[in-house]
Coordinates of C-alpha atoms and ligand atoms in Angstrom, one line a residue:
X1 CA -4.0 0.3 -1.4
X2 CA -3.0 -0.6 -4.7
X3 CA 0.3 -1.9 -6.5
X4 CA 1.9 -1.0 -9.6
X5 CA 5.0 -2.8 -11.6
X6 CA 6.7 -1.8 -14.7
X7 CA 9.7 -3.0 -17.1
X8 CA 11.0 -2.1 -20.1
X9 CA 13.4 -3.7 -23.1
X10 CA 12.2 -7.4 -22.4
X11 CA 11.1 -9.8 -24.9
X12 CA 9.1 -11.2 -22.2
X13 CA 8.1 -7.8 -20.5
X14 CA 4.6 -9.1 -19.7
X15 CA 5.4 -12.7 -18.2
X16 CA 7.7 -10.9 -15.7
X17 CA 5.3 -8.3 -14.9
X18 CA 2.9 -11.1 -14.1
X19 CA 6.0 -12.4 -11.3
X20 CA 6.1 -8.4 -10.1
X21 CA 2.8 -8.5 -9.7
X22 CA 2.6 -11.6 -7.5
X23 CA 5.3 -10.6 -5.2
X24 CA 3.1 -7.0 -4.7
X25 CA -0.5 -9.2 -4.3
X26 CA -1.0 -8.1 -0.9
X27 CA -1.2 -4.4 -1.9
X28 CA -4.5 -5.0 -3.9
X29 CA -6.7 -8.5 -4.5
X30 CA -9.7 -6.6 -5.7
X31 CA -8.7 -6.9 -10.1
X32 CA -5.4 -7.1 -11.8
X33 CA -4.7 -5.8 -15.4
X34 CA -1.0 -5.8 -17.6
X35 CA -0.8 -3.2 -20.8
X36 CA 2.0 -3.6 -22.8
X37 CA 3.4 -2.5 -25.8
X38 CA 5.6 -4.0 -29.2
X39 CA 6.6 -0.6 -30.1
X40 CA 3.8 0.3 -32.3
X41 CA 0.6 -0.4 -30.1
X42 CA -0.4 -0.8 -26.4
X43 CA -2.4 -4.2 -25.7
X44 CA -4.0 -5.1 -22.5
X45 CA -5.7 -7.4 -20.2
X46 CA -7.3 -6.3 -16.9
X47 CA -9.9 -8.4 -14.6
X48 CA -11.3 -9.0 -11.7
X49 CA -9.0 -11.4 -8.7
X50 CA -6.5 -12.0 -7.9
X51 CA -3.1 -12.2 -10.4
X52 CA -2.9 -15.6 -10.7
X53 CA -6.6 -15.9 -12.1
X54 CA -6.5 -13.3 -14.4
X55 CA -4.1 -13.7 -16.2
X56 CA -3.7 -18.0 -17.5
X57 CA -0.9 -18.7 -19.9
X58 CA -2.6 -17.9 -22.9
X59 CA -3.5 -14.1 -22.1
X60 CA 0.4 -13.6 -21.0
X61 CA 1.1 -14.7 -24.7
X62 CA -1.4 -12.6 -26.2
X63 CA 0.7 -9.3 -24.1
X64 CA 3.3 -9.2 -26.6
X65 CA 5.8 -6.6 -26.5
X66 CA 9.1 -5.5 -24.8
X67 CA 7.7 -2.7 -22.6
X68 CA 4.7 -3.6 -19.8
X69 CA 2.7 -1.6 -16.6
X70 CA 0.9 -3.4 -13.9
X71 CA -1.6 -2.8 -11.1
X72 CA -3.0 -4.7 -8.9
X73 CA -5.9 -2.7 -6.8
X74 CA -7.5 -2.2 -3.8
X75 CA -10.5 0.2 -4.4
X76 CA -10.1 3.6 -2.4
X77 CA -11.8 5.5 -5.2
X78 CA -14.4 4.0 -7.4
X79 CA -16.3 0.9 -6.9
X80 CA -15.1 -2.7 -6.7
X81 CA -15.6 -3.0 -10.9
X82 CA -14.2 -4.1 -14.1
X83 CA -14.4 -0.5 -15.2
X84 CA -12.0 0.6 -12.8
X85 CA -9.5 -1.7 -12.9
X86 CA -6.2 -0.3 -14.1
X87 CA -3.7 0.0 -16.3
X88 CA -6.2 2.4 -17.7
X89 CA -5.4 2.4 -21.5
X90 CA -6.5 5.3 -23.5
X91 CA -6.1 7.0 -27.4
X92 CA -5.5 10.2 -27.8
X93 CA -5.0 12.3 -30.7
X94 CA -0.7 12.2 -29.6
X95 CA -1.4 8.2 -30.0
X96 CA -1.8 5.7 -27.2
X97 CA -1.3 5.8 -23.4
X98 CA -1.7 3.5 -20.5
X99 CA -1.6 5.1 -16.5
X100 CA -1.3 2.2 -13.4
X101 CA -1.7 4.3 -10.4
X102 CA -0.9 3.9 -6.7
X103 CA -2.6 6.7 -4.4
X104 CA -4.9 8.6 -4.1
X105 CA -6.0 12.2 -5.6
X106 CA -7.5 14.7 -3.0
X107 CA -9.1 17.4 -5.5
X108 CA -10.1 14.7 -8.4
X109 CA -13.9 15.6 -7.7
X110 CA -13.3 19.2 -8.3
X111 CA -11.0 18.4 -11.2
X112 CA -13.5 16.2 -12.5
X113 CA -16.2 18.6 -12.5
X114 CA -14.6 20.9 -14.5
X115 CA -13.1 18.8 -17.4
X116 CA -16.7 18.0 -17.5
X117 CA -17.9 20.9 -17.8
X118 CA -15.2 21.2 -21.0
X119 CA -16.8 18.1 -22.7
X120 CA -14.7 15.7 -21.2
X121 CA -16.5 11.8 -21.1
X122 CA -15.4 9.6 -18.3
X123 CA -15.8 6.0 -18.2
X124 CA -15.1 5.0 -14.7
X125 CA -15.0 6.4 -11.4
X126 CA -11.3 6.4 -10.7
X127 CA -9.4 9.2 -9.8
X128 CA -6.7 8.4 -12.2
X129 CA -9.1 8.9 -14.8
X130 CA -8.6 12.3 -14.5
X131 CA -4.8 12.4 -15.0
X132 CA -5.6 10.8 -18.3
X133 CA -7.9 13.4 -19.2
X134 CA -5.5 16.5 -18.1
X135 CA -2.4 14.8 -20.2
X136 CA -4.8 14.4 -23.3
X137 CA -5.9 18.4 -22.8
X138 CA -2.8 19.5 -22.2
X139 CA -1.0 22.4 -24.8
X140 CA 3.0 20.7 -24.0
X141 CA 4.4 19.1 -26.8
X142 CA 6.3 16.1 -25.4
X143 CA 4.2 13.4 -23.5
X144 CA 7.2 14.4 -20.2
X145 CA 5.9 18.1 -20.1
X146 CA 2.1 16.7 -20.6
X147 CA 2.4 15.0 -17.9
X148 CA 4.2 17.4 -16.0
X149 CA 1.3 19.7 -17.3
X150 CA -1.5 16.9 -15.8
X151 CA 0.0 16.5 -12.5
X152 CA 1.0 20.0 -11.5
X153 CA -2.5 20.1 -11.6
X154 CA -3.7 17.5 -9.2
X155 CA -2.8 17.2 -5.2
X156 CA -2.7 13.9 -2.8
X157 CA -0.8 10.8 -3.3
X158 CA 0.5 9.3 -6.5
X159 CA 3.1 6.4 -7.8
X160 CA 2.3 6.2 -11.6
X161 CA 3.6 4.5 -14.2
X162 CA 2.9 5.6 -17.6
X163 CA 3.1 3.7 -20.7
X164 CA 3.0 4.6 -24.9
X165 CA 4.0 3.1 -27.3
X166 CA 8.1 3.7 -27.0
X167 CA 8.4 5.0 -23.5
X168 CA 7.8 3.8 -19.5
X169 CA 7.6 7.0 -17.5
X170 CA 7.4 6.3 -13.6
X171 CA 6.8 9.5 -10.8
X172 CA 6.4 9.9 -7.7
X173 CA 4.4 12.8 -5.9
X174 CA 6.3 15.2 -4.4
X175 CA 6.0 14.4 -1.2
X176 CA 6.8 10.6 -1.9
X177 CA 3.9 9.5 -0.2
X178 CA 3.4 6.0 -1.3
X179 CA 6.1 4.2 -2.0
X180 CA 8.2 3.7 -5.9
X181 CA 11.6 1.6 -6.4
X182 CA 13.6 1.6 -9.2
X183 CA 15.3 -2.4 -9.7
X184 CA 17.2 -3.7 -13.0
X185 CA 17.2 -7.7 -14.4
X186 CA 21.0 -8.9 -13.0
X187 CA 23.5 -8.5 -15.5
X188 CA 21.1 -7.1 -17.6
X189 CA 21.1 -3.3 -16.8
X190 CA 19.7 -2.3 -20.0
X191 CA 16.5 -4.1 -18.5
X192 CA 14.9 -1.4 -15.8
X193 CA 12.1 -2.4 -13.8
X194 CA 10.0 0.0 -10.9
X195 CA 7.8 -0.8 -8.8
X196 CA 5.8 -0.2 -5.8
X197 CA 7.8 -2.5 -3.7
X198 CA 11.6 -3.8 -3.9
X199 CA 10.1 -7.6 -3.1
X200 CA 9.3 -7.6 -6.9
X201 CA 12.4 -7.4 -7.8
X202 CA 13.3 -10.6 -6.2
X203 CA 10.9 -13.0 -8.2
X204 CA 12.3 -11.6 -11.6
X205 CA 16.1 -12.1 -10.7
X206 CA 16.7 -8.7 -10.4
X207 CA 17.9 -6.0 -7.9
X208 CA 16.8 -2.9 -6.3
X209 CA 18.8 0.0 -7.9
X210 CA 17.4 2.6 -5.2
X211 CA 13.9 4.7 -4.7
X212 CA 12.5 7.4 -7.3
X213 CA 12.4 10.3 -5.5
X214 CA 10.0 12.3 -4.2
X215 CA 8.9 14.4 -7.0
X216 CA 11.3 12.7 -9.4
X217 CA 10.1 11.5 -12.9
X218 CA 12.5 8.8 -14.8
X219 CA 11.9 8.5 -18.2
X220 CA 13.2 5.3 -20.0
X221 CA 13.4 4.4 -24.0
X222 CA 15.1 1.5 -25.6
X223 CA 18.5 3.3 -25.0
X224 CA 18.0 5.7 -22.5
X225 CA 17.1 6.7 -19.2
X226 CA 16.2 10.3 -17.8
X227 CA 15.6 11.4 -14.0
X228 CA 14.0 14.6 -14.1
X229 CA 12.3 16.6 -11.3
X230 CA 9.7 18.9 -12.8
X231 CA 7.8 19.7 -9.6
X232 CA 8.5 22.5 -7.3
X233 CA 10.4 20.6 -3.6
X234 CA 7.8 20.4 -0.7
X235 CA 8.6 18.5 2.5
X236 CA 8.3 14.8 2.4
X237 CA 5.5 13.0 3.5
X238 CA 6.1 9.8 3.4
X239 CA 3.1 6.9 4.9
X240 CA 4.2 5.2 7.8
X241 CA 1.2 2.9 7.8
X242 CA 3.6 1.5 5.2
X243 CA 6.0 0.4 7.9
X244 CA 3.7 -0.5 10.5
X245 CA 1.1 -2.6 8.3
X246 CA 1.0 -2.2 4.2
X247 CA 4.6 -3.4 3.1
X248 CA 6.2 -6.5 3.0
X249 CA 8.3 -7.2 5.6
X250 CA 11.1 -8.2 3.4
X251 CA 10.9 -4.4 1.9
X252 CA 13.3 -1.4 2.6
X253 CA 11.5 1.7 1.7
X254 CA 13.5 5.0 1.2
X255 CA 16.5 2.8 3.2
X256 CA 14.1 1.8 6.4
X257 CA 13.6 -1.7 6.6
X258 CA 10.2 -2.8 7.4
X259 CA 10.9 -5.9 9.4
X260 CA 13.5 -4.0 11.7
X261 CA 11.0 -1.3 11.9
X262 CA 8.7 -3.8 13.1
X263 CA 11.0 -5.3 15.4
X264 CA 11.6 -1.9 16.8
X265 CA 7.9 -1.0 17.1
X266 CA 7.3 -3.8 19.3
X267 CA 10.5 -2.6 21.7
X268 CA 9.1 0.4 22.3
X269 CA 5.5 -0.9 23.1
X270 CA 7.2 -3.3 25.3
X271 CA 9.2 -0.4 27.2
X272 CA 6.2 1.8 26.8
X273 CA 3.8 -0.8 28.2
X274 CA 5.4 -3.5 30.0
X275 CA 3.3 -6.4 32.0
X276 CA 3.4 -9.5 34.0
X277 CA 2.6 -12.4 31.9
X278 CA 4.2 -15.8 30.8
X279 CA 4.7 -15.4 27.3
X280 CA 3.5 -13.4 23.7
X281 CA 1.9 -14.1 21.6
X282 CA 1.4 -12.2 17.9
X283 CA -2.0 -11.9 15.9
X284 CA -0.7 -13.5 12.8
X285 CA 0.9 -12.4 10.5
X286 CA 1.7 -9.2 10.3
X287 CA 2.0 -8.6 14.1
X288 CA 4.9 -11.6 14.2
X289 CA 7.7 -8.8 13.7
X290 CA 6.6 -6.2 16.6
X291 CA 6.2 -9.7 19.1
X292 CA 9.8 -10.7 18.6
X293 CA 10.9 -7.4 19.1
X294 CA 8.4 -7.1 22.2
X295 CA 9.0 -10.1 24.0
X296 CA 12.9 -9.5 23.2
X297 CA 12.5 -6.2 25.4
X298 CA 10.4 -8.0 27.9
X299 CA 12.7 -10.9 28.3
X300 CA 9.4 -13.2 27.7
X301 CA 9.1 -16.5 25.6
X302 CA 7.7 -16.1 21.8
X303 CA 4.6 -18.2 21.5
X304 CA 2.3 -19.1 18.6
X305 CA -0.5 -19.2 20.6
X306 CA -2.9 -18.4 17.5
X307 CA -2.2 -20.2 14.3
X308 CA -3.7 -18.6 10.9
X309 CA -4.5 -20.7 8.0
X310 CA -3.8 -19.7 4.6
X311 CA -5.9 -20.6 2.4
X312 CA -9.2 -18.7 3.3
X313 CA -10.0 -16.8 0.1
X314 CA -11.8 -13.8 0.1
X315 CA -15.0 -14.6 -0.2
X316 CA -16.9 -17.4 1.4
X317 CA -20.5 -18.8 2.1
X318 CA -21.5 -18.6 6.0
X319 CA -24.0 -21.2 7.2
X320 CA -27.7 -19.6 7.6
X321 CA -27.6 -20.3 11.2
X322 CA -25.3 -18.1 12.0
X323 CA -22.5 -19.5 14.1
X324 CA -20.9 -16.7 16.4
X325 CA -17.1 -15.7 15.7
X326 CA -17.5 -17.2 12.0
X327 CA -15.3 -15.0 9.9
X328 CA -12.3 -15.2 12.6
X329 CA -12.3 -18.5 13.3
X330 CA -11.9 -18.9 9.3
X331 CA -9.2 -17.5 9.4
X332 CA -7.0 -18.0 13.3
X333 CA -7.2 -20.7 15.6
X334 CA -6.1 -21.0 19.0
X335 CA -3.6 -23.8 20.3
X336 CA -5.4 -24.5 23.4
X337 CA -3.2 -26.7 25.1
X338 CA 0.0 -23.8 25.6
X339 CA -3.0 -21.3 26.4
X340 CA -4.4 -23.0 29.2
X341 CA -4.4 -21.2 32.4
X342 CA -1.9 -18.7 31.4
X343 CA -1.5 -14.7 31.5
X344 CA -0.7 -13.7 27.7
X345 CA 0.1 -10.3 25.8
X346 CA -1.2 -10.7 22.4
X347 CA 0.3 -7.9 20.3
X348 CA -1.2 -6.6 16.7
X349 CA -0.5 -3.8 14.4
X350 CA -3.8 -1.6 14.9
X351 CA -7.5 -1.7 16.2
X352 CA -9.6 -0.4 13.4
X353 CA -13.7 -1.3 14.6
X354 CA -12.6 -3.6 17.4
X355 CA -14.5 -6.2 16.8
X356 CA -12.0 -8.4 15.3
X357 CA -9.7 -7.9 18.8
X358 CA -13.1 -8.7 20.7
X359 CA -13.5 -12.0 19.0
X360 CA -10.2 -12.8 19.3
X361 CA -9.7 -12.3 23.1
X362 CA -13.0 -14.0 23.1
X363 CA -11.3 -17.0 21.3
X364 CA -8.1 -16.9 23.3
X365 CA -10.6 -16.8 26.5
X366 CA -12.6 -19.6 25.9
X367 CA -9.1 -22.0 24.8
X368 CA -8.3 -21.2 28.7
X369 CA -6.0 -18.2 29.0
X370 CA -6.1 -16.5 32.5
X371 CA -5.3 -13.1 31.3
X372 CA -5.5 -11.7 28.0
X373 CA -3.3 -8.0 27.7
X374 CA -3.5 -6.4 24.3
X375 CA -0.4 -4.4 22.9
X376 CA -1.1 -2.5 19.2
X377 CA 2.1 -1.3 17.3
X378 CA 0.6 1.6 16.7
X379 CA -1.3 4.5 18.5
X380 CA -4.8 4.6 18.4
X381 CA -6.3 4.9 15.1
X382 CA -8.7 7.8 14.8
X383 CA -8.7 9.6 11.3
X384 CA -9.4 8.0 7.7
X385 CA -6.6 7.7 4.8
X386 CA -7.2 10.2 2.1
X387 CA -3.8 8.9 0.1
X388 CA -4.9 6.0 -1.3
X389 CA -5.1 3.5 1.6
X390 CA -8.8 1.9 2.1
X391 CA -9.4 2.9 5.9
X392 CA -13.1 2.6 7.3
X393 CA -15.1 6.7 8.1
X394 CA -14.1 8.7 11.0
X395 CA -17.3 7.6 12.3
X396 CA -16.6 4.1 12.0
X397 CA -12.9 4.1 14.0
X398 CA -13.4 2.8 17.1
X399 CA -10.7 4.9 18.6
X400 CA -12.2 8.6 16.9
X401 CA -14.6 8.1 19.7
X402 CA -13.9 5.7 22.4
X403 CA -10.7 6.4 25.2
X404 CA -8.0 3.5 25.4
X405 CA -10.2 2.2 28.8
X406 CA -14.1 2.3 27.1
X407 CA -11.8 -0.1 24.2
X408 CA -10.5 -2.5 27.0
X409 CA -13.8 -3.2 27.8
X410 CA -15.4 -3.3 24.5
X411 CA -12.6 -6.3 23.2
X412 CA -12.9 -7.5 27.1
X413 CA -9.2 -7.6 27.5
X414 CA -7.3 -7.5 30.8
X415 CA -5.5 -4.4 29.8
X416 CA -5.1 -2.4 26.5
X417 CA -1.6 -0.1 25.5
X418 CA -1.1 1.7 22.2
X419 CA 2.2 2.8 21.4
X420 CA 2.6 6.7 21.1
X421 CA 2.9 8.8 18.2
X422 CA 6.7 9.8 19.4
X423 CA 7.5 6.0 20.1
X424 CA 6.6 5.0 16.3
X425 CA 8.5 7.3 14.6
X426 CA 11.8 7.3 16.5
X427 CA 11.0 3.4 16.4
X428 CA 10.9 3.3 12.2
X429 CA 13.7 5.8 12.3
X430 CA 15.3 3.8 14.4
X431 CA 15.3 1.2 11.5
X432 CA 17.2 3.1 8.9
X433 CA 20.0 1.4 7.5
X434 CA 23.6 2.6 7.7
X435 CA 24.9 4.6 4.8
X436 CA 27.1 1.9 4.2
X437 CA 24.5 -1.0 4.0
X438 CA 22.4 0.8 1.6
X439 CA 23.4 -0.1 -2.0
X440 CA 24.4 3.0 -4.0
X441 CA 22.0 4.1 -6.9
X442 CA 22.4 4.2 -10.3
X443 CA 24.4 7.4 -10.2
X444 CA 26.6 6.0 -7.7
X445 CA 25.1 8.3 -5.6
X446 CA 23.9 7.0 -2.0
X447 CA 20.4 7.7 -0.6
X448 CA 20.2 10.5 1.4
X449 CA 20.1 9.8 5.3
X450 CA 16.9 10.8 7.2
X451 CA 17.2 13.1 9.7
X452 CA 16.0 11.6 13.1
X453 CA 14.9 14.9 14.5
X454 CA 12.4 15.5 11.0
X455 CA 9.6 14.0 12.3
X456 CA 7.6 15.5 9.6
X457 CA 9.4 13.4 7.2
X458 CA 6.0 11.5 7.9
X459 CA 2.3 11.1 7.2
X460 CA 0.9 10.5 10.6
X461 CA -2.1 11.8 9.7
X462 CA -4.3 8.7 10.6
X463 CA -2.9 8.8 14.1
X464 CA -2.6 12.5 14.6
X465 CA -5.7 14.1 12.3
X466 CA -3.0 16.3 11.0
X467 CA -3.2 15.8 6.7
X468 CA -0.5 16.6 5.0
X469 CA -2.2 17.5 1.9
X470 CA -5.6 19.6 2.4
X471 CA -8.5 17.4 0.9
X472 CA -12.3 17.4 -0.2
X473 CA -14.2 15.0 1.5
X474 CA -15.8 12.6 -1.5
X475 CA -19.5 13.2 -1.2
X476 CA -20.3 10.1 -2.1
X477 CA -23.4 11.5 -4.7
X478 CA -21.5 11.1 -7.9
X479 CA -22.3 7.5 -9.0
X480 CA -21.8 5.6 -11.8
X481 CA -25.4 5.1 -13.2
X482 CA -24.1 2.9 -16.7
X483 CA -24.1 -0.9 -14.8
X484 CA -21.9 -3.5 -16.7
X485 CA -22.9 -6.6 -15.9
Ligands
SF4_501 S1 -3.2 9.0 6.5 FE1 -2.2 7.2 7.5 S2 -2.3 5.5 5.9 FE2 -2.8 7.5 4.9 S3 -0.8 8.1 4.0 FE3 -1.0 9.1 6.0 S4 0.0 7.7 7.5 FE4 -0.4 6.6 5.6

């Protein structure tokens, strides 16, 4: 999962790409980079953290320039490393270019091979990489058609935003899989900003124009701006994970809102798999949503039965002596007092391994509930994310190989219930917004409505095994052998 921001004819473009980047954090924690450009070169900064360590005051003024791209990532292809952090920024012989990418590429091993075999150098593992090196070989003339060129090429998932030395070009994949949303500074609509989520646009007092398009590129200059859509159309596959888990829940993606979706999700769990108990309770934070909307169905009381602290970082030393439940506890603790000898449904977005739910029932066990009954917002989770979302192997999903019962007793809860995969989608369906609460876009045009009955309008692919885009498996044998220490 990764992040991308960009904005374009600011005098401050990289100190408000530094606020867009915040306000996307939870996409990616791994490194964090800003290129931008004063018209006549690109400069950058990338490093590893989070946003607000790499970049102190002193590099923001150093990223002069009225045009900036961000990323913040979460490695899905490419080791944890400085070398594939992103913006990646590149010469070429047409001049300088900077890529910040959100997705994944499902044929970038085969693609890779073969510039290779042309000569082609790489110097990091990422898949984006090779979009750099397709744009730079391509025979178009303008850097619009080169990309065009590059990405006709490649399959899977991609938000980009590109960068040179006059121009901010933002796509989205064709079949819009991740997430891209086009925003302008208020009362400055000569200032255009995209990015990966409409929260962004928020922190930089601006406001969401409306979502790129699936398969739409928008070109932007000092004076202009250009939507074109270079690609052949394909049906739309857009995540749902993003709803369920990965977005804020203050986002509206491609006119759903993720909080009502949420809400929604837990409705249907609650109708889908009602029980007796005294109240619910969510696994903090991102299951709060789906609990209001659950215990709202089930005409129970909302508890905060586990309270999460925020401000374990990412990494932290664990005593030699190992003390059971460690990393959990870190992180939620149990108010044992409102637990005590009562029957509680504890609701959460997804079981990956299952040992995080174990521990937890565990915890909510031992502060003296009387029943523990698990709800997930979410069918069981059984197939790996090739699109650019960090998901554990096939092998390693608890649910790939274990039914709903052998799960129950692994996490030792009274009962389990998983939503279905008919229940999630009507329920983030469910959550698109009226025409008329959807703001217009910059056309004056208003999004186009989903159709309930296209259920395929979705990826489901981690739920139902069936991918959207075909995909190579990585092999895992090409590794970087040049260590930079
Ligand atoms: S496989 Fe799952 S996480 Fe990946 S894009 Fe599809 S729905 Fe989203």
């Amino acid at each position: 999962m990764c992040g991308v921001f960009g904005i374009i004819n600011h005098g401050e473009a990289s100190k408000l790409t530094h606020l867009g980047l915040h306000a996307l954090q939870h996409r990616g924690q791994e490194s964090a980079g800003i290129v931008t450009s004063d018209g006549s070169q690109l400069i950058q900064h990338r490093g590893m953290g989070l946003v607000h360590d790499v970049f102190p005051e002193h590099q923001l003024e150093r990223l002069r320039g009225h045009i900036a791209i961000g990323h913040v990532r979460y490695s899905t292809a490419g080791p944890s490393a400085l070398k594939n952090a992103q913006p990646i920024a590149v010469n070429y012989a047409r001049g300088c270019l900077a890529v910040a990418h959100n997705g994944n590429l499902t044929n970038a091993e085969a693609l890779r091979e073969r510039l290779e075999e042309r000569g082609s150098i790489f110097q990091s593992m990422s898949d984006t990489e090779v979009i750099v090196h397709l744009i730079a070989a391509s025979r178009q003339q303008t850097i619009e058609d080169r990309i065009a060129d590059a990405l006709s090429q490649v399959r899977g998932a991609y938000s980009l935003l590109f960068l040179t030395e006059d121009k901010l070009i933002a796509v989205r994949d064709p079949r819009g899989i991740r997430p891209l949303c086009l925003g302008a500074l208020r009362g400055r609509p000569d200032v255009h900003a995209v990015s990966s989520e409409p929260s962004s646009f928020d922190l930089i007092d601006g406001e969401f124009v409306r979502d790129v398009e699936p398969g739409e590129m928008l070109v932007f200059t000092r004076n202009s701006v250009k939507s074109l859509h270079p690609f052949a159309s394909v049906q739309h596959s857009r995540c749902i994970f993003e709803y369920v888990y990965f977005a804020r829940p203050d986002a509206t993606l491609d006119g759903i809102s993720v909080y009502e979706a949420r809400k929604n999700l837990g409705r249907a769990l609650a109708q889908e798999h009602p029980v007796d108990a005294d109240f619910v309770i969510p696994v903090p934070d991102s299951g709060v949503p789906a609990t209001i909307g659950y215990a709202e169905a089930a005409q129970l009381p909302f508890e905060m039965g586990l309270v999460r602290s925020h401000y374990v970082g990412r990494t932290f030393i664990e005593p030699s002596q190992s003390i059971r439940h460690f990393g959990v506890r870190l992180k939620l603790s149990p108010i044992a007092g409102l637990l005590a000898n009562k029957r509680v449904v504890v609701v959460d977005d997804s079981i990956v391994r299952g040992t995080t739910s174990r521990k937890i029932v565990k915890m909510l066990r031992d502060a003296g509930a009387k029943e523990v009954h698990m709800r997930i917002s979410s069918p069981p989770n059984q197939w790996p994310c090739y699109y650019g979302i960090n998901t554990p192997t096939r092998a390693e999903l608890i649910a790939s190989s274990h039914t709903t019962e052998e799960i129950n007793q692994y996490i030792t809860s009274d009962t389990l219930g998983y939503l279905s995969l008919e229940g999630m989608k009507r329920a983030v369906l469910d959550a698109h917004q009226p025409l008329a609460a959807q703001p217009p876009n910059g056309n004056g045009r208003r999004l186009p409505v989903l159709n309930a009955s296209e259920g395929s309008e979705f990826c489901d692919a981690c739920w139902s095994g069936h991918y959207p885009v075909r995909f190579v498996p990585h092999t895992g044998q090409r590794q970087m052998r040049l260590l930079d220490l």
